[in-house]
CSV table of C-alpha atoms in Angstrom, one decimal:
chain,number,residue,atom,x,y,z
T,1,MET,CA,25.5,9.2,7.4
T,2,SER,CA,23.1,10.0,4.6
T,3,LEU,CA,23.8,9.5,1.0
T,4,GLU,CA,21.5,10.6,-1.8
T,5,GLU,CA,21.5,10.6,-5.5
T,6,LYS,CA,18.7,12.3,-7.3
T,7,GLN,CA,18.6,12.3,-11.1
T,8,GLN,CA,15.8,13.0,-13.6
T,9,ASP,CA,14.5,9.4,-13.5
T,10,ASN,CA,16.0,7.8,-10.3
T,11,TRP,CA,16.0,8.9,-6.7
T,12,LEU,CA,18.2,6.8,-4.4
T,13,LEU,CA,18.4,7.6,-0.7
T,14,LEU,CA,20.2,5.9,2.3
T,15,THR,CA,19.4,7.8,5.5
T,16,PRO,CA,19.1,7.6,9.3
T,17,ASP,CA,16.1,10.0,9.0
T,18,SER,CA,12.4,8.9,8.7
T,19,LEU,CA,11.4,8.0,5.1
T,20,ASN,CA,8.9,10.3,3.4
T,21,ILE,CA,6.6,8.0,1.4
T,22,ASP,CA,4.8,11.0,-0.2
T,23,ASP,CA,8.2,12.3,-1.5
T,24,ALA,CA,8.9,8.9,-3.2
T,25,SER,CA,5.4,8.7,-4.6
T,26,SER,CA,5.3,12.3,-5.8
T,27,PHE,CA,8.7,11.9,-7.5
T,28,VAL,CA,7.6,8.9,-9.7
T,29,THR,CA,4.1,10.3,-10.5
T,30,SER,CA,3.8,11.8,-13.9
T,31,SER,CA,0.9,12.8,-16.2
T,32,SER,CA,2.4,10.4,-18.8
T,33,THR,CA,2.0,7.3,-16.6
T,34,GLY,CA,-1.1,5.4,-15.6
T,35,ALA,CA,0.4,3.4,-12.7
T,36,VAL,CA,2.4,4.0,-9.5
T,37,SER,CA,3.3,1.0,-7.5
T,38,VAL,CA,4.7,1.6,-4.0
T,39,PHE,CA,6.2,-1.0,-1.5
T,40,ILE,CA,6.7,0.0,2.1
T,41,GLY,CA,8.7,-2.3,4.3
T,42,THR,CA,8.0,-1.7,8.0
T,43,THR,CA,9.3,-2.9,11.3
T,44,ARG,CA,7.0,-5.5,12.9
T,45,ASP,CA,6.8,-6.1,16.6
T,46,HIS,CA,7.6,-9.8,16.6
T,47,PHE,CA,9.7,-12.5,15.1
T,48,GLU,CA,9.3,-16.3,15.8
T,49,GLY,CA,7.5,-15.6,19.1
T,50,ARG,CA,9.9,-13.0,20.3
T,51,LYS,CA,8.9,-9.3,20.9
T,52,VAL,CA,10.9,-7.0,18.7
T,53,ILE,CA,11.3,-3.4,19.9
T,54,GLN,CA,13.4,-2.0,17.1
T,55,LEU,CA,15.6,-2.8,14.1
T,56,GLN,CA,19.1,-1.4,13.5
T,57,TYR,CA,20.4,-1.1,10.0
T,58,GLU,CA,24.0,-0.7,8.9
T,59,ALA,CA,25.4,-0.5,5.4
T,60,TYR,CA,28.5,-0.3,3.4
T,61,VAL,CA,27.1,3.0,2.0
T,62,PRO,CA,29.2,3.6,-1.1
T,63,MET,CA,28.7,0.0,-2.4
T,64,ALA,CA,25.0,0.1,-1.4
T,65,LEU,CA,24.4,3.1,-3.5
T,66,LYS,CA,26.3,1.6,-6.4
T,67,GLN,CA,24.2,-1.6,-6.2
T,68,LEU,CA,21.0,0.4,-6.0
T,69,LYS,CA,21.9,2.1,-9.2
T,70,ARG,CA,22.4,-1.4,-10.7
T,71,VAL,CA,18.9,-2.4,-9.5
T,72,CYS,CA,17.5,0.6,-11.4
T,73,GLU,CA,19.5,-0.3,-14.5
T,74,GLU,CA,18.2,-3.8,-14.5
T,75,VAL,CA,14.6,-2.7,-13.9
T,76,ARG,CA,14.9,-0.5,-16.9
T,77,MET,CA,16.3,-3.3,-19.0
T,78,LYS,CA,13.3,-5.6,-18.0
T,79,TRP,CA,10.3,-3.2,-18.0
T,80,PRO,CA,9.4,0.1,-19.6
T,81,VAL,CA,9.2,2.1,-16.4
T,82,HIS,CA,9.2,5.9,-16.1
T,83,ARG,CA,10.7,6.8,-12.7
T,84,ILE,CA,12.2,4.9,-9.8
T,85,ALA,CA,12.6,5.9,-6.1
T,86,ILE,CA,14.3,3.7,-3.6
T,87,PHE,CA,14.7,4.9,0.0
T,88,HIS,CA,16.3,2.8,2.8
T,89,ARG,CA,16.7,3.7,6.5
T,90,LEU,CA,20.0,3.3,8.3
T,91,GLY,CA,20.4,3.3,12.1
T,92,THR,CA,17.5,2.6,14.5
T,93,VAL,CA,14.0,2.0,13.1
T,94,SER,CA,11.1,1.7,15.6
T,95,VAL,CA,8.2,-0.7,15.3
T,96,THR,CA,5.7,0.4,12.5
T,97,ASP,CA,8.3,2.8,11.0
T,98,ALA,CA,9.3,2.4,7.3
T,99,SER,CA,12.6,0.7,6.7
T,100,VAL,CA,12.4,0.8,2.9
T,101,VAL,CA,10.3,2.5,0.3
T,102,ILE,CA,10.3,1.6,-3.3
T,103,ALA,CA,8.1,3.6,-5.8
T,104,ILE,CA,8.0,2.9,-9.5
T,105,SER,CA,5.8,4.4,-12.2
T,106,SER,CA,4.9,3.1,-15.7
T,107,VAL,CA,2.3,3.4,-18.3
T,108,HIS,CA,0.5,0.2,-17.2
T,109,ARG,CA,0.2,-1.3,-13.7
T,110,GLN,CA,1.7,-4.8,-14.4
T,111,GLU,CA,5.1,-3.3,-15.3
T,112,ALA,CA,5.2,-1.1,-12.2
T,113,MET,CA,4.1,-3.9,-9.8
T,114,GLU,CA,6.5,-6.5,-11.3
T,115,ALA,CA,9.4,-3.9,-11.2
T,116,VAL,CA,8.7,-3.1,-7.5
T,117,HIS,CA,8.6,-6.8,-6.6
T,118,TYR,CA,11.9,-7.4,-8.5
T,119,SER,CA,13.5,-4.3,-6.9
T,120,ILE,CA,12.8,-5.4,-3.3
T,121,ASP,CA,13.9,-8.9,-3.9
T,122,THR,CA,17.1,-7.8,-5.7
T,123,LEU,CA,17.8,-5.2,-3.0
T,124,LYS,CA,17.6,-7.8,-0.3
T,125,ALA,CA,19.8,-10.2,-2.2
T,126,HIS,CA,22.5,-7.9,-3.4
T,127,VAL,CA,22.7,-4.6,-1.6
T,128,PRO,CA,25.1,-4.6,1.4
T,129,ILE,CA,22.6,-3.4,4.1
T,130,TRP,CA,22.5,-5.5,7.3
T,131,LYS,CA,19.7,-5.7,9.8
T,132,LYS,CA,19.8,-6.4,13.5
T,133,GLU,CA,16.7,-7.2,15.6
T,134,VAL,CA,16.6,-5.8,19.1
T,135,TYR,CA,14.3,-7.8,21.4
T,136,GLU,CA,12.3,-6.8,24.5
T,137,ASP,CA,14.6,-9.0,26.7
T,138,GLY,CA,17.6,-7.0,25.6
T,139,GLU,CA,19.1,-9.6,23.3
T,140,GLU,CA,20.1,-8.6,19.8
T,141,GLU,CA,20.4,-10.7,16.7
T,142,TRP,CA,21.9,-10.0,13.2
T,143,LYS,CA,19.5,-11.3,10.6
T,144,GLU,CA,20.0,-12.5,7.1
T,145,ASN,CA,17.5,-12.1,4.3
T,146,LYS,CA,16.5,-15.4,2.8
T,147,GLU,CA,17.4,-13.8,-0.6
T,148,CYS,CA,20.8,-12.7,0.6
T,149,CYS,CA,23.6,-14.0,-1.6
T,150,TRP,CA,26.8,-13.2,0.4
T,151,THR,CA,26.1,-14.6,3.8
T,152,ALA,CA,26.0,-18.2,2.7
T,153,GLY,CA,23.5,-19.1,5.3
T,154,HIS,CA,25.3,-17.6,8.3
T,155,LEU,CA,23.5,-15.7,11.0
T,156,TYR,CA,25.6,-13.3,13.0
T,157,SER,CA,23.7,-13.6,16.3
T,158,ASN,CA,26.9,-14.4,18.4
T,159,GLY,CA,29.4,-12.3,16.4
T,160,SER,CA,30.1,-8.6,16.5
T,161,VAL,CA,29.0,-6.2,13.7
T,162,SER,CA,32.7,-5.9,12.7
T,163,ASP,CA,32.9,-9.7,12.3
T,164,ALA,CA,29.7,-9.7,10.3
T,165,LEU,CA,30.8,-6.8,8.1
T,166,THR,CA,34.3,-8.3,7.5
T,167,ILE,CA,32.8,-11.7,6.5
T,168,GLY,CA,30.2,-10.0,4.4
T,169,PHE,CA,32.7,-7.8,2.6
T,170,VAL,CA,34.9,-10.8,1.8
T,171,LEU,CA,32.1,-12.9,0.5
T,172,PHE,CA,30.6,-9.9,-1.3
T,173,GLU,CA,33.8,-9.2,-3.2
T,174,LYS,CA,34.3,-12.9,-4.0
T,175,LEU,CA,30.7,-13.3,-5.2
T,176,PHE,CA,30.6,-10.1,-7.3
T,177,SER,CA,33.9,-10.9,-9.0
T,178,THR,CA,32.3,-14.2,-10.3
T,179,VAL,CA,28.7,-13.5,-10.9
T,180,SER,CA,28.1,-12.3,-14.4
T,181,MET,CA,24.8,-10.6,-13.7
T,182,TRP,CA,26.6,-8.2,-11.4
T,183,THR,CA,29.6,-7.4,-13.5
T,184,PRO,CA,30.1,-3.8,-14.5
T,185,LEU,CA,27.5,-2.6,-16.9
T,186,ALA,CA,29.3,0.5,-18.2
T,187,GLU,CA,32.8,0.8,-19.7
T,188,GLU,CA,33.8,3.5,-17.2
T,189,ASP,CA,33.1,1.0,-14.4
T,190,THR,CA,36.0,-1.1,-15.6
T,191,MET,CA,38.2,1.9,-15.9
T,192,GLY,CA,37.8,3.0,-12.3
T,193,GLY,CA,35.3,5.7,-13.2
C-alpha cells in the first residue's frame, strides 16, 4: 500500500516501490535557496557479524503519515527551510537499495543539514515504521531503532509481527497521550479533523 501527500512545500511518500532520489532532490530545489541537503538511508549487507540479505518494513501507514507531517511542522518551527521531501520504503528492500530519503532546502547550508539530521532522528524515534532484518541463514529479526520511543527496549526477534505491532500500538498510544511535544498542533486535530 502506498500513501502519498504532496503539497506546495512538503512531499511525503510511503511506498513499496523504489525511491527516486532525483524526484526528492528536484522537488526541494529552488532558485531562491542556496542549499539542498539529502540523506539516503540504504540497506547494508551485515549487522553484528551476520550477513543481511534484505530488510522488510511494515508501518501503521495512516499514523506514519500523520507523524511525518508533524516532523515537517517541527522542522519549520526550528529552521527557515524552503521545502521538505520525506520518502520511506515499505515491504522488501534489497541490499544497497534506499530505505529512506530526506531532502530539505534552505537559503543556507547549516539550516538544511541540521533539519535533515533532526528529521531522520525524529522519524526513527516517533514514526510507526518497523524494520525486520532477514539473514543469509534464513533467520529473521525485528529491530528497534536506538531512538525509538515506543518499544521501551524490546526486540521482537521471537515474536510475530502482529505481537510487535500490538505492543507497539499500545505503547505508541500511551506515549503520545502523555508526551507534550507530540500533542496535537492544530485545533482541528483535537476536534477529530
